[in-house]
Coordinates of C-alpha atoms and ligand atoms in Angstrom, one line a residue:
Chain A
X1 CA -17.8 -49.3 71.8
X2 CA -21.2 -50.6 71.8
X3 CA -22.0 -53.3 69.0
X4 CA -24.8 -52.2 67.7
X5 CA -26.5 -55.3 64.9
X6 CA -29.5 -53.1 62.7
X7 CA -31.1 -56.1 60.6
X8 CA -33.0 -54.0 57.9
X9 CA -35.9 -55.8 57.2
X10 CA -38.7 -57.7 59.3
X11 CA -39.4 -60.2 57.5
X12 CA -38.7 -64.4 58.1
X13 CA -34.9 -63.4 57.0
X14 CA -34.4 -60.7 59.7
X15 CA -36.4 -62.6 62.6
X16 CA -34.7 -65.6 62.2
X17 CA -31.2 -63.5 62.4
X18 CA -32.6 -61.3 65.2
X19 CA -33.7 -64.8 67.1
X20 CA -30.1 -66.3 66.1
X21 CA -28.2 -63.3 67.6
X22 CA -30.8 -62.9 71.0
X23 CA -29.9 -66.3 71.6
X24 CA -26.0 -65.8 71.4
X25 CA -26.3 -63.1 73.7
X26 CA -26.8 -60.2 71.0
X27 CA -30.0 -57.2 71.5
X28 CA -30.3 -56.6 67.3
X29 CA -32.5 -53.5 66.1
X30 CA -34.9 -54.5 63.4
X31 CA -36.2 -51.9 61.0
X32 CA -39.3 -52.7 58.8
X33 CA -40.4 -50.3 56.8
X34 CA -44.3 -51.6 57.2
X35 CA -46.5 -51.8 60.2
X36 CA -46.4 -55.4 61.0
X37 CA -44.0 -58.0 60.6
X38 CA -43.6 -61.0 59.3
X39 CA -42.6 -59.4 55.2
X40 CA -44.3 -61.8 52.9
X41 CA -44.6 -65.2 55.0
X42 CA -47.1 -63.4 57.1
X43 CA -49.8 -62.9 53.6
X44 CA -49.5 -66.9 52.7
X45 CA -51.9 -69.2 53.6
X46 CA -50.0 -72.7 53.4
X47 CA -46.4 -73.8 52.6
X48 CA -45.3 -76.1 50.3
X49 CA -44.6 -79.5 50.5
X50 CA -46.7 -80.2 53.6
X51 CA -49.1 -77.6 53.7
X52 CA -47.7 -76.1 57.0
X53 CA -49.7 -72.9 57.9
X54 CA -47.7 -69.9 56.9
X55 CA -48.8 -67.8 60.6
X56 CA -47.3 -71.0 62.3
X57 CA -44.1 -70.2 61.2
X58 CA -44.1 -66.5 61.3
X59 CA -46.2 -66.3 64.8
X60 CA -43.4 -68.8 66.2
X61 CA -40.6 -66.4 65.1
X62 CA -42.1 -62.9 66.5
X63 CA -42.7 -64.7 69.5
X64 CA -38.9 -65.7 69.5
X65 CA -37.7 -62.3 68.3
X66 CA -39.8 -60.1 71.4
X67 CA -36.6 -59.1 73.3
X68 CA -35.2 -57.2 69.8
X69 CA -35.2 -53.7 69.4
X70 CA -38.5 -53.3 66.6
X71 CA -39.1 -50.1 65.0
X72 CA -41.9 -50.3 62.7
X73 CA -43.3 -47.8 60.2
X74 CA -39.7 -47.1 59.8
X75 CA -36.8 -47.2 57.1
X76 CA -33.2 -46.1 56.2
X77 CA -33.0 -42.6 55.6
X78 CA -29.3 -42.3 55.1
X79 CA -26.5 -44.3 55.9
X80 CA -22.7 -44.0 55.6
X81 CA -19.7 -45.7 56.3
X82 CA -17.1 -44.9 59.1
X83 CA -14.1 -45.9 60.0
X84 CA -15.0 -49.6 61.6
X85 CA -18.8 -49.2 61.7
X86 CA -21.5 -47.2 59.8
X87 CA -23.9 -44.0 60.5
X88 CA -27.6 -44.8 59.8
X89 CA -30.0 -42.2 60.3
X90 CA -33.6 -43.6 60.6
X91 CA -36.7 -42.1 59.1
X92 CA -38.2 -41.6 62.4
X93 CA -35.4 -39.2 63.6
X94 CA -33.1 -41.7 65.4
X95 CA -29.8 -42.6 64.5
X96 CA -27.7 -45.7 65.0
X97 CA -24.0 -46.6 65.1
X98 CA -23.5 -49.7 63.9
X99 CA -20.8 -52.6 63.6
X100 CA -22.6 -54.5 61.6
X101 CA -25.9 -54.3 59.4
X102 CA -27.7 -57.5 57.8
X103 CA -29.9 -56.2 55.0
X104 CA -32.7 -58.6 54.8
X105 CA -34.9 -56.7 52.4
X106 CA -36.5 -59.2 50.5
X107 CA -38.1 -59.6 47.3
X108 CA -41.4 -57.7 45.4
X109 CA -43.8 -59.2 43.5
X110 CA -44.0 -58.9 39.6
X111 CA -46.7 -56.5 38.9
X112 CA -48.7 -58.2 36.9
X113 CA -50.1 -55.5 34.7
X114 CA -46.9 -55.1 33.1
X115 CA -48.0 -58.1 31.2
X116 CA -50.8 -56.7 29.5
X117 CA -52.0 -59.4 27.1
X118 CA -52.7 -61.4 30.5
X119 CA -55.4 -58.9 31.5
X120 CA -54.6 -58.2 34.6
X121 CA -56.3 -55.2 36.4
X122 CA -58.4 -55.3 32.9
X123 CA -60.5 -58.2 33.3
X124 CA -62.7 -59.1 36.6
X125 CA -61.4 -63.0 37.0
X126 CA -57.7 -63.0 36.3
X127 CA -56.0 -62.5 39.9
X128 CA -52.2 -63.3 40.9
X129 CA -51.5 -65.9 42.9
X130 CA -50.5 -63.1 45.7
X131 CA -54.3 -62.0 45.5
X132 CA -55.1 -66.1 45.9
X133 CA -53.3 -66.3 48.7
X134 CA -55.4 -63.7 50.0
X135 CA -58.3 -64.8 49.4
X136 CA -57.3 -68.3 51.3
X137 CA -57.1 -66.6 54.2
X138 CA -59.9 -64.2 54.1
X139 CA -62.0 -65.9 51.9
X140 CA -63.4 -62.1 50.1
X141 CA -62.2 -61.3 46.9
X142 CA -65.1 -60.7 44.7
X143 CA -62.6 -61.8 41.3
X144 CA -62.9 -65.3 42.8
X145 CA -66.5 -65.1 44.7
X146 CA -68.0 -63.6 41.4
X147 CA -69.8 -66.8 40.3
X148 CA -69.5 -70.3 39.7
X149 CA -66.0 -72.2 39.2
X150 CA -66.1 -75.2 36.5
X151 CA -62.8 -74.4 34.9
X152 CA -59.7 -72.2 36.0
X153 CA -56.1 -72.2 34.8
X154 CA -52.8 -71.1 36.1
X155 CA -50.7 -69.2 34.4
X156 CA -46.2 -70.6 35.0
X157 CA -43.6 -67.8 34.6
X158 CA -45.1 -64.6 34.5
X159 CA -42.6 -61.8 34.7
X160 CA -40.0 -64.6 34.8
X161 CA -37.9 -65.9 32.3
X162 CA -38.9 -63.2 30.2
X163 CA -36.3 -60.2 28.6
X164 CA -38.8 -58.3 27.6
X165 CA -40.1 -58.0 31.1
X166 CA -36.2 -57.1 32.1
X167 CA -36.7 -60.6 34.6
X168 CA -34.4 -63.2 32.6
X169 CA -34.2 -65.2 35.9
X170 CA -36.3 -68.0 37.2
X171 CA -38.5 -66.8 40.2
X172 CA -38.1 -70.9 41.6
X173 CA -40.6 -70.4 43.8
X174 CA -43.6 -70.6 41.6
X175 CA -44.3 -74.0 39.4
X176 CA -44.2 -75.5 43.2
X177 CA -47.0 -72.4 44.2
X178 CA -49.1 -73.3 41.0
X179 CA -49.1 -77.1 41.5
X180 CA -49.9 -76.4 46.3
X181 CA -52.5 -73.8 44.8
X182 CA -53.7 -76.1 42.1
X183 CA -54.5 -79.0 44.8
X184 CA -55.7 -76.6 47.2
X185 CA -58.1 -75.5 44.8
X186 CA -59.3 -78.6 43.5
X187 CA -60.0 -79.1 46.9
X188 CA -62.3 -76.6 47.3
X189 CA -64.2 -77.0 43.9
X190 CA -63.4 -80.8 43.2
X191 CA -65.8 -80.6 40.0
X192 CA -63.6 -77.8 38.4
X193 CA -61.3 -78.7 36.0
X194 CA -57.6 -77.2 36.8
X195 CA -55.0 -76.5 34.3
X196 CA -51.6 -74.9 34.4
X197 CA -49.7 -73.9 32.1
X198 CA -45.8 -74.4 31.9
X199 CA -43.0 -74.4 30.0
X200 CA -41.2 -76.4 32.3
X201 CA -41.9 -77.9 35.8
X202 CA -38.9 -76.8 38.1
X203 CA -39.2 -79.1 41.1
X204 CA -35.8 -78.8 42.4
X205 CA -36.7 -78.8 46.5
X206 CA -37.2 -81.7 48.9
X207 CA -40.9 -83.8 48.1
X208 CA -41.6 -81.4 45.4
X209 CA -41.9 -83.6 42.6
X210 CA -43.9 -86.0 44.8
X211 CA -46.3 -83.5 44.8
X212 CA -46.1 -83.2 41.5
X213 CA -47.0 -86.7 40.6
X214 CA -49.9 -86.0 43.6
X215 CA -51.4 -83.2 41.4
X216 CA -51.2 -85.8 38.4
X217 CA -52.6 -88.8 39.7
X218 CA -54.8 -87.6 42.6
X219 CA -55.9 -84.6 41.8
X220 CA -56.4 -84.9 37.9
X221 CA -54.4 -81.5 37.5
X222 CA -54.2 -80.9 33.9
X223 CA -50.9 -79.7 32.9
X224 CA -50.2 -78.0 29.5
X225 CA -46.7 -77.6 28.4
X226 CA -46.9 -73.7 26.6
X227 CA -46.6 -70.5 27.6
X228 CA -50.3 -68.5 27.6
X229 CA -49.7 -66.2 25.0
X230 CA -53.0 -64.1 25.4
X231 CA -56.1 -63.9 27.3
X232 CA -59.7 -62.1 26.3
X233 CA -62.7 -61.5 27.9
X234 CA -65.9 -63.0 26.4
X235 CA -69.3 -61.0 26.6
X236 CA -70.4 -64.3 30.0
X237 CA -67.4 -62.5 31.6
X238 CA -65.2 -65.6 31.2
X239 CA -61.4 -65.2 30.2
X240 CA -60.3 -67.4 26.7
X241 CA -56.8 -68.2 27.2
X242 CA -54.6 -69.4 24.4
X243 CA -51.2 -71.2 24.3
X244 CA -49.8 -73.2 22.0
X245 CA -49.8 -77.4 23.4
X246 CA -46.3 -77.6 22.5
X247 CA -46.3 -81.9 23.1
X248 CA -48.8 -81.9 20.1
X249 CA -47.5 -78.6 18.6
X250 CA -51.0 -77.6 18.3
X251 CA -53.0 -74.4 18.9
X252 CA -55.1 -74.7 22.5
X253 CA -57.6 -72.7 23.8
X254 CA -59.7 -73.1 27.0
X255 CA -62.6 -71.1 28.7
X256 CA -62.0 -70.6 31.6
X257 CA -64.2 -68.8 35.7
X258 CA -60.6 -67.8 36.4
X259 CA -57.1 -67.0 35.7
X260 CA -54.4 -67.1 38.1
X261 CA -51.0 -65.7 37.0
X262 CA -48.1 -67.0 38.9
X263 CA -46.0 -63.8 39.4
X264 CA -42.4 -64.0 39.9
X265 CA -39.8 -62.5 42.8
X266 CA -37.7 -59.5 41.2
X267 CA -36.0 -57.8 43.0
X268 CA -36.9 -55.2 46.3
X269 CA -38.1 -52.3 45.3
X270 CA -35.7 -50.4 47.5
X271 CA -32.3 -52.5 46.2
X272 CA -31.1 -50.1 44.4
X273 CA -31.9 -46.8 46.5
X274 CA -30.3 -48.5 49.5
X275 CA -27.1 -49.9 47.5
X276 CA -26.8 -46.7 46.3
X277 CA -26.2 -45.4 49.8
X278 CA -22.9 -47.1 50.4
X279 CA -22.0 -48.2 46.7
X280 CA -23.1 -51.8 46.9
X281 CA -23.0 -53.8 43.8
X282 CA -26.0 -54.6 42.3
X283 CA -26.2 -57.7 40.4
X284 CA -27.1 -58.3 36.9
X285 CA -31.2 -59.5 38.0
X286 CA -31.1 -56.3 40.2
X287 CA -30.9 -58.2 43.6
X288 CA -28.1 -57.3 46.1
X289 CA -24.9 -58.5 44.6
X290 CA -23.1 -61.1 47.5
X291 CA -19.4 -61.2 47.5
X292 CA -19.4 -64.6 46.1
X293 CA -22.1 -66.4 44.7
X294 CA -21.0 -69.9 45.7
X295 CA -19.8 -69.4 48.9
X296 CA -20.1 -66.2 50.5
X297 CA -23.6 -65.7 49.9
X298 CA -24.1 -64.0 52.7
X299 CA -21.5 -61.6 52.6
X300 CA -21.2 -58.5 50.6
X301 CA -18.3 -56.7 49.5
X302 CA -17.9 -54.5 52.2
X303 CA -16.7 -55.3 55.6
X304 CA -19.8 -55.8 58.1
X305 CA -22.7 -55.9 55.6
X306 CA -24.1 -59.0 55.6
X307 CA -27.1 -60.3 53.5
X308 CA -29.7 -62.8 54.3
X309 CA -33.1 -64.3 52.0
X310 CA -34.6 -63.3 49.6
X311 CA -32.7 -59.9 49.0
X312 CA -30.3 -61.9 47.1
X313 CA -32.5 -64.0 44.9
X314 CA -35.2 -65.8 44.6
X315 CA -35.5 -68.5 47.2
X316 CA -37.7 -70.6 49.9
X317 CA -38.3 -70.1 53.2
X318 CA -36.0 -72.9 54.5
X319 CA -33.0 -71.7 52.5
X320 CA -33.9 -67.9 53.7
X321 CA -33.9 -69.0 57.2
X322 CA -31.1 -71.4 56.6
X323 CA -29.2 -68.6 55.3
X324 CA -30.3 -66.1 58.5
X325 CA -28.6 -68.1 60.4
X326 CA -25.7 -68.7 58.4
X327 CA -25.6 -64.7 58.2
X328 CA -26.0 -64.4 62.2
X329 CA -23.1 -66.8 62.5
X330 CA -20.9 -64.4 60.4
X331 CA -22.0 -61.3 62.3
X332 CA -20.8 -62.6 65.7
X333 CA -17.1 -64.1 64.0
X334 CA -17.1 -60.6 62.4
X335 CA -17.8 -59.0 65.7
X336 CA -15.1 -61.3 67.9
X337 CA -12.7 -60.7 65.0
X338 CA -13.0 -57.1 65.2
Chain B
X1 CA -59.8 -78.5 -8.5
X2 CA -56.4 -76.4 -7.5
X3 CA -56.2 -73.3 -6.2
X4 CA -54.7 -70.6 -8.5
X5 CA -54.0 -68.4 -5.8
X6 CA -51.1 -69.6 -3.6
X7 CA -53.3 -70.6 -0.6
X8 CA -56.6 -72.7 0.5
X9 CA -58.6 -73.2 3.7
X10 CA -58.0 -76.0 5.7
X11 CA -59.7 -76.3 8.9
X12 CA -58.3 -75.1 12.4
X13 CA -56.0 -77.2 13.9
X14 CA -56.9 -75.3 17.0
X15 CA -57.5 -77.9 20.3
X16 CA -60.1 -76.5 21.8
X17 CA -60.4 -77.9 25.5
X18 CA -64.4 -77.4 26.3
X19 CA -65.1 -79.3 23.4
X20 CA -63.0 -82.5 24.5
X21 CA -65.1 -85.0 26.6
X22 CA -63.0 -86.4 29.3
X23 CA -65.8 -89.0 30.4
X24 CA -63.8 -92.2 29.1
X25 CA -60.6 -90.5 30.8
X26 CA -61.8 -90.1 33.6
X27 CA -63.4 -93.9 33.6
X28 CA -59.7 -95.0 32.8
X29 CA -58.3 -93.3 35.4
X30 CA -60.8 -95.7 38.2
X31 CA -59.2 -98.5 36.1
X32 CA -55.5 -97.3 35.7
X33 CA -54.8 -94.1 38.3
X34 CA -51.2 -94.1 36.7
X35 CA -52.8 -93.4 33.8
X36 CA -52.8 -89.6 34.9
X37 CA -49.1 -90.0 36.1
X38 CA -46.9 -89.6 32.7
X39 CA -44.7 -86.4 32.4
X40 CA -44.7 -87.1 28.7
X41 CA -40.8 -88.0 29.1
X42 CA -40.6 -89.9 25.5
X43 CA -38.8 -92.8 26.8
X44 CA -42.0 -95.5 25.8
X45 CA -41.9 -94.0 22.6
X46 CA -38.0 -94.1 22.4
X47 CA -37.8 -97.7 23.0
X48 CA -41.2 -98.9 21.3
X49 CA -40.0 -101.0 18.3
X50 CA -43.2 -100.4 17.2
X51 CA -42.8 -96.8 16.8
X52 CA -40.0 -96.5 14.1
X53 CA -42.1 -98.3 11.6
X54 CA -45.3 -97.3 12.3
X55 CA -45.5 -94.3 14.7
X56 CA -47.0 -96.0 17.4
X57 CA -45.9 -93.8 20.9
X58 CA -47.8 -94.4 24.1
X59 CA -46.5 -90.9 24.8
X60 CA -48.7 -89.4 21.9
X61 CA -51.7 -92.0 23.2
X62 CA -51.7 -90.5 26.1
X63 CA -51.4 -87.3 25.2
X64 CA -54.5 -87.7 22.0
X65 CA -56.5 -89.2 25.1
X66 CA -56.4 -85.9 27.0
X67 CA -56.7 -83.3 23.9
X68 CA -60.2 -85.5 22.4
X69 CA -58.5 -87.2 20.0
X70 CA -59.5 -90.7 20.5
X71 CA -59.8 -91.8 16.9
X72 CA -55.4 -90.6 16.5
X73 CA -54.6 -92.9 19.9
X74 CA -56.6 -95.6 19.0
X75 CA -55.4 -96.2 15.1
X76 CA -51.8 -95.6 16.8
X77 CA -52.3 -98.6 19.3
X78 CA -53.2 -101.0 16.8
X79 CA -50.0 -101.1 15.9
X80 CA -48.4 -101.9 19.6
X81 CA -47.0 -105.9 19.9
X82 CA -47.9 -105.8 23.8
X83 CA -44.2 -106.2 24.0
X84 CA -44.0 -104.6 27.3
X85 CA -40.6 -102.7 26.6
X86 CA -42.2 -99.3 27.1
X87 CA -43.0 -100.6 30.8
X88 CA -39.2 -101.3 31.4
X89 CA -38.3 -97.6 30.8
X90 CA -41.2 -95.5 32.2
X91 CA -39.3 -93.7 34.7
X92 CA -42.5 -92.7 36.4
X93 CA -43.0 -96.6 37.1
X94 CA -46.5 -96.8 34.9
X95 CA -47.6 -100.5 34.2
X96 CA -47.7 -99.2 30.4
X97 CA -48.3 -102.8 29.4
X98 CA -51.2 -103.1 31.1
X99 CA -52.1 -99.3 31.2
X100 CA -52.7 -100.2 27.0
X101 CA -55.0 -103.1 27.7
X102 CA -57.3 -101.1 29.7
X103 CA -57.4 -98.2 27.1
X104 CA -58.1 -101.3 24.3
X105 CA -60.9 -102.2 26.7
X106 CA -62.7 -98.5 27.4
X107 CA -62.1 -97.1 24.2
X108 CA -62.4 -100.0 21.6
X109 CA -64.3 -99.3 18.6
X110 CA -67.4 -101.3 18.0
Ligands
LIG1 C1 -46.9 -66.6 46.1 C2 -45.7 -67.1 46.9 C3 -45.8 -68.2 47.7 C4 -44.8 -68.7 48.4 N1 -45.0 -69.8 49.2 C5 -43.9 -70.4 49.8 C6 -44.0 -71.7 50.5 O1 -45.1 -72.2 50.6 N2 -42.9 -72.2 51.0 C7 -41.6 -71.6 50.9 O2 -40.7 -72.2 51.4 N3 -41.5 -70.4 50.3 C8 -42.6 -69.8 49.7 N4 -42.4 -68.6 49.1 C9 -41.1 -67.9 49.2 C10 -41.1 -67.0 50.4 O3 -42.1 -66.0 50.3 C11 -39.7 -66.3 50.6 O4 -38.8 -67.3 50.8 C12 -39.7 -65.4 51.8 O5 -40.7 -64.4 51.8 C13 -38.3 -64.7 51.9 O6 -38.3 -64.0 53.1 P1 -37.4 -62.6 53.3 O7 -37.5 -62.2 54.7 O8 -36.1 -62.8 52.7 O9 -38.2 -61.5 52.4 P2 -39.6 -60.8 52.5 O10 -40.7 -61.8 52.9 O11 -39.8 -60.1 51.2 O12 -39.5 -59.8 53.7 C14 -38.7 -58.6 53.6 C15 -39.1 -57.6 54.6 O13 -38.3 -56.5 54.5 C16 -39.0 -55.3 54.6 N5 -38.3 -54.2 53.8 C17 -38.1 -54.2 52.5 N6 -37.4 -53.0 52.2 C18 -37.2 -52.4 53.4 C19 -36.6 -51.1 53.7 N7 -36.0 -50.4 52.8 N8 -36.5 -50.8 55.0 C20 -37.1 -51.5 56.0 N9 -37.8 -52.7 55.7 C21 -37.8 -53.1 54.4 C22 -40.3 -55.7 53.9 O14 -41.4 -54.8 54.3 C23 -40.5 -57.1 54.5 O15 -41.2 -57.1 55.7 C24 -43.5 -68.1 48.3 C25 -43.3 -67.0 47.5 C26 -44.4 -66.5 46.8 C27 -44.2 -65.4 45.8
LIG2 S1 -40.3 -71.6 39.1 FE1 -41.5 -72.3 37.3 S2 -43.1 -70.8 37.1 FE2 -41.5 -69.8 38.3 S3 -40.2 -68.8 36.8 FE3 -39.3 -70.8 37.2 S4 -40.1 -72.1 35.6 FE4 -41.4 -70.3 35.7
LIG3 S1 -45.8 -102.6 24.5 FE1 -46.5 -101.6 22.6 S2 -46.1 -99.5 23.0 FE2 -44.9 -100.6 24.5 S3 -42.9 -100.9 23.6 FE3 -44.0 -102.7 23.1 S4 -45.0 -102.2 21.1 FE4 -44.3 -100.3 22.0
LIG4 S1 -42.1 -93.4 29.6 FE1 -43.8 -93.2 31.0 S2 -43.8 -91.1 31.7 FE2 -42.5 -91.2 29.9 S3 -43.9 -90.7 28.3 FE3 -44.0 -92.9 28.4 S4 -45.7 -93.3 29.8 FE4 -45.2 -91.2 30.0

């Protein structure tokens, strides 16, 4: 029987799998459900901790993954399991018998309007820092252009750590995005005074607390330990942010050109719809539930699904593509096993 | 005279950050670029056997330094000994010691 691999999801998870398995002699099908690839890598400007550029590392993996069968523009209509392999019948009419399938999904992005005392979508110069890596790459977003920048602020854990937002988990990522997107913007206005606020500093990965310290000493980052409780507009069109300085337990309050709110990863909007399909667990922060959380991460509960990245939690792109590989590894011992 | 009703004005507590003059702060940080460096950790004030008696905590210095409140830091560092304990324990490796004599210098009252 043929051994058909559909990796579902073209992002850095499922081109690192699909380069993994081309390279052990494997022809993967990748389905992404947009038009390019590349998932959320390809709308970053720079990576954390040494400011690598984010098309670097997604142009080096499309160019790896050319051999793979790619179907864009294209997603899981149905699936269902069979007897040693599943049925999955793709939006664009085709349909696949598969040994194995990798889901590789991903993450979304918090919307940000959910939090409405932050203003977002309400006033014109609170963006997320999605919308600021935009705008470092095509330098036109009139929220940023719209005047002069002497003050801006970043805004730690929104949509994370927060019940009331139905996200009790940490999103990781993101007090290392504030403090890279602090710096990057101090670069560009080196008059403007930076704060962020957090209620705590996670910097768990490799140099990330160096850069840290960089953003304290170097760049004069001003960090404010409370969680912005509101933001207004006032009639110059600048947003009035107010937290509570927690060190002095004190009121604060700062004026400030613009607002950046550091949205968390919850989980893929089609997590649900797509364990639904074959009665995957879900687990309790709504990601894909693996059948072991310490050490079968990359396994799910079923025979021959495999997960990779960000699908499965928050994480960075060395421990998603650390993790593709792992997955790619346990798709081919599944395969001889089989 | 008291209030008969149960409450009185007292004036914001509010910090309000536009209004705090970061000049000297900035001058301090040419002199002392650790100065920027602390991650307000406690253990200075922890140790400082200064602190128990009089509240003296280079933490809180620091910390009145960057919120305007130069007058607070400034009555708290006249009671520091120079001791140099505090520098013993700053995990971030500031030269607290000599991190105080520099904020004496720039911000000494005349
Ligand atoms: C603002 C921000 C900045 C970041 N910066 C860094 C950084 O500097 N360094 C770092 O290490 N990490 C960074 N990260 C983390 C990084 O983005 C993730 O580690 C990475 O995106 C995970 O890759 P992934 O392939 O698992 O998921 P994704 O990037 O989400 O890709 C998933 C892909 O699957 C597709 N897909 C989803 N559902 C379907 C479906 N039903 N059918 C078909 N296709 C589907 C999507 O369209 C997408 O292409 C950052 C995260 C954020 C939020
Ligand atoms: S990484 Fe930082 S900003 Fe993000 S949710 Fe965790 S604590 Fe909040
Ligand atoms: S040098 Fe001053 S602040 Fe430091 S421990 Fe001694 S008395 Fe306390
Ligand atoms: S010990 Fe060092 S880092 Fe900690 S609060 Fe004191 S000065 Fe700051």
């Amino acid at each position: 029987m043929k051994q058909n691999i559909v990796i579902v999801g073209g992002g850095i998870a499922g081109l690192e799998a699909a380069k993994r398995l081309l390279r052990l002699g494997y022809r993967p099908i990748i389905v992404e459900k947009q038009d390019r690839l590349g998932g959320h890598v390809a709308q970053w400007h720079c990576l954390f901790p040494d400011m690598t550029p984010a098309g670097e590392v997604v142009s080096g993996l499309i160019r790896d993954t050319a051999e793979a069968n790619i179907f864009l523009e294209t997603e899981i209509s149905f699936m269902n399991r069979l007897r040693d392999g599943y049925n999955i019948m793709l939006s664009n009419g085709i349909s696949v018998i598969a040994r194995a399938v990798l889901f590789t999904t991903g993450f979304s992005l918090f919307d940000a309007a959910k939090k409405e005392e932050y203003g977002y979508g309400v006033y014109d110069r609170v963006i997320t820092n999605g919308d600021l890596e935009h705008w470092f790459n095509t330098g036109s977003d009139k929220r940023v252009d719209g005047g002069e920048i002497r003050a801006m602020g970043f805004v730690h854990c929104v949509g994370s750590r927060d019940e009331k937002a139905r996200n009790s988990q940490c999103s990781k990522v993101c007090c290392i995005t504030a403090v890279k997107q602090a710096i990057e913007m101090k670069k560009k206005f080196p008059d403007a005074a930076v704060y962020c606020f957090y209620m705590d500093l996670r910097m768990f990965g490799k140099k990330f607390e160096d850069f840290y310290i960089s953003a304290q000493r170097d760049y004069g980052i001003r960090f404010i330990r409370g969680r912005v409780s509101e933001v207004s507009e006032d009639i110059d069109g600048r947003v009035v942010v107010k937290a509570e300085d927690t060190l002095a337990g004190k009121p604060v309050k700062v004026k400030l050109d613009l607002l950046v709110l550091m949205s968390g990863m919850v989980c893929g909007r089609d997590t649900e719809s797509l364990a639904s399909m074959l009665r995957l667990p879900v687990d309790t922060d709504g990601f894909f539930k693996s059948r072991n959380n310490v050490s079968a991460v990359v396994q799910s509960p079923l025979e021959g699904i495999f997960y990779a990245g960000a699908c499965t939690g928050p994480k960075t792109i060395p421990e998603t593509l650390a993790e593709a590989d792992t997955a790619a590894l346990e798709i081919v011992s599944f395969l001889y096993r089989s | 005279m008291d209030n008969i009703f149960g409450f009185k004005l007292s004036p914001s507590s509010t910090i309000d950050m536009d209004k705090v003059d970061f000049t000297l702060f900035d001058k301090l940080h040419e002199l002392e670029p650790d100065a920027w460096k602390c991650m307000a950790c406690g253990s200075c004030s922890a140790t400082c056997p200064a602190g128990t008696f009089s509240g003296m905590s280079l933490r809180k210095v620091l910390h009145c330094l960057q919120r305007g409140k130069q007058k607070e830091a400034v009555n708290m560092l006249r009671c520091c000994m120079l001791c140099g304990k505090c520098s013993i324990v700053c995990p971030r490796g500031i030269n607290t010691r000599h991190l105080i004599l520099s904020i004496c210098k720039l911000y000494k009252e005349d």
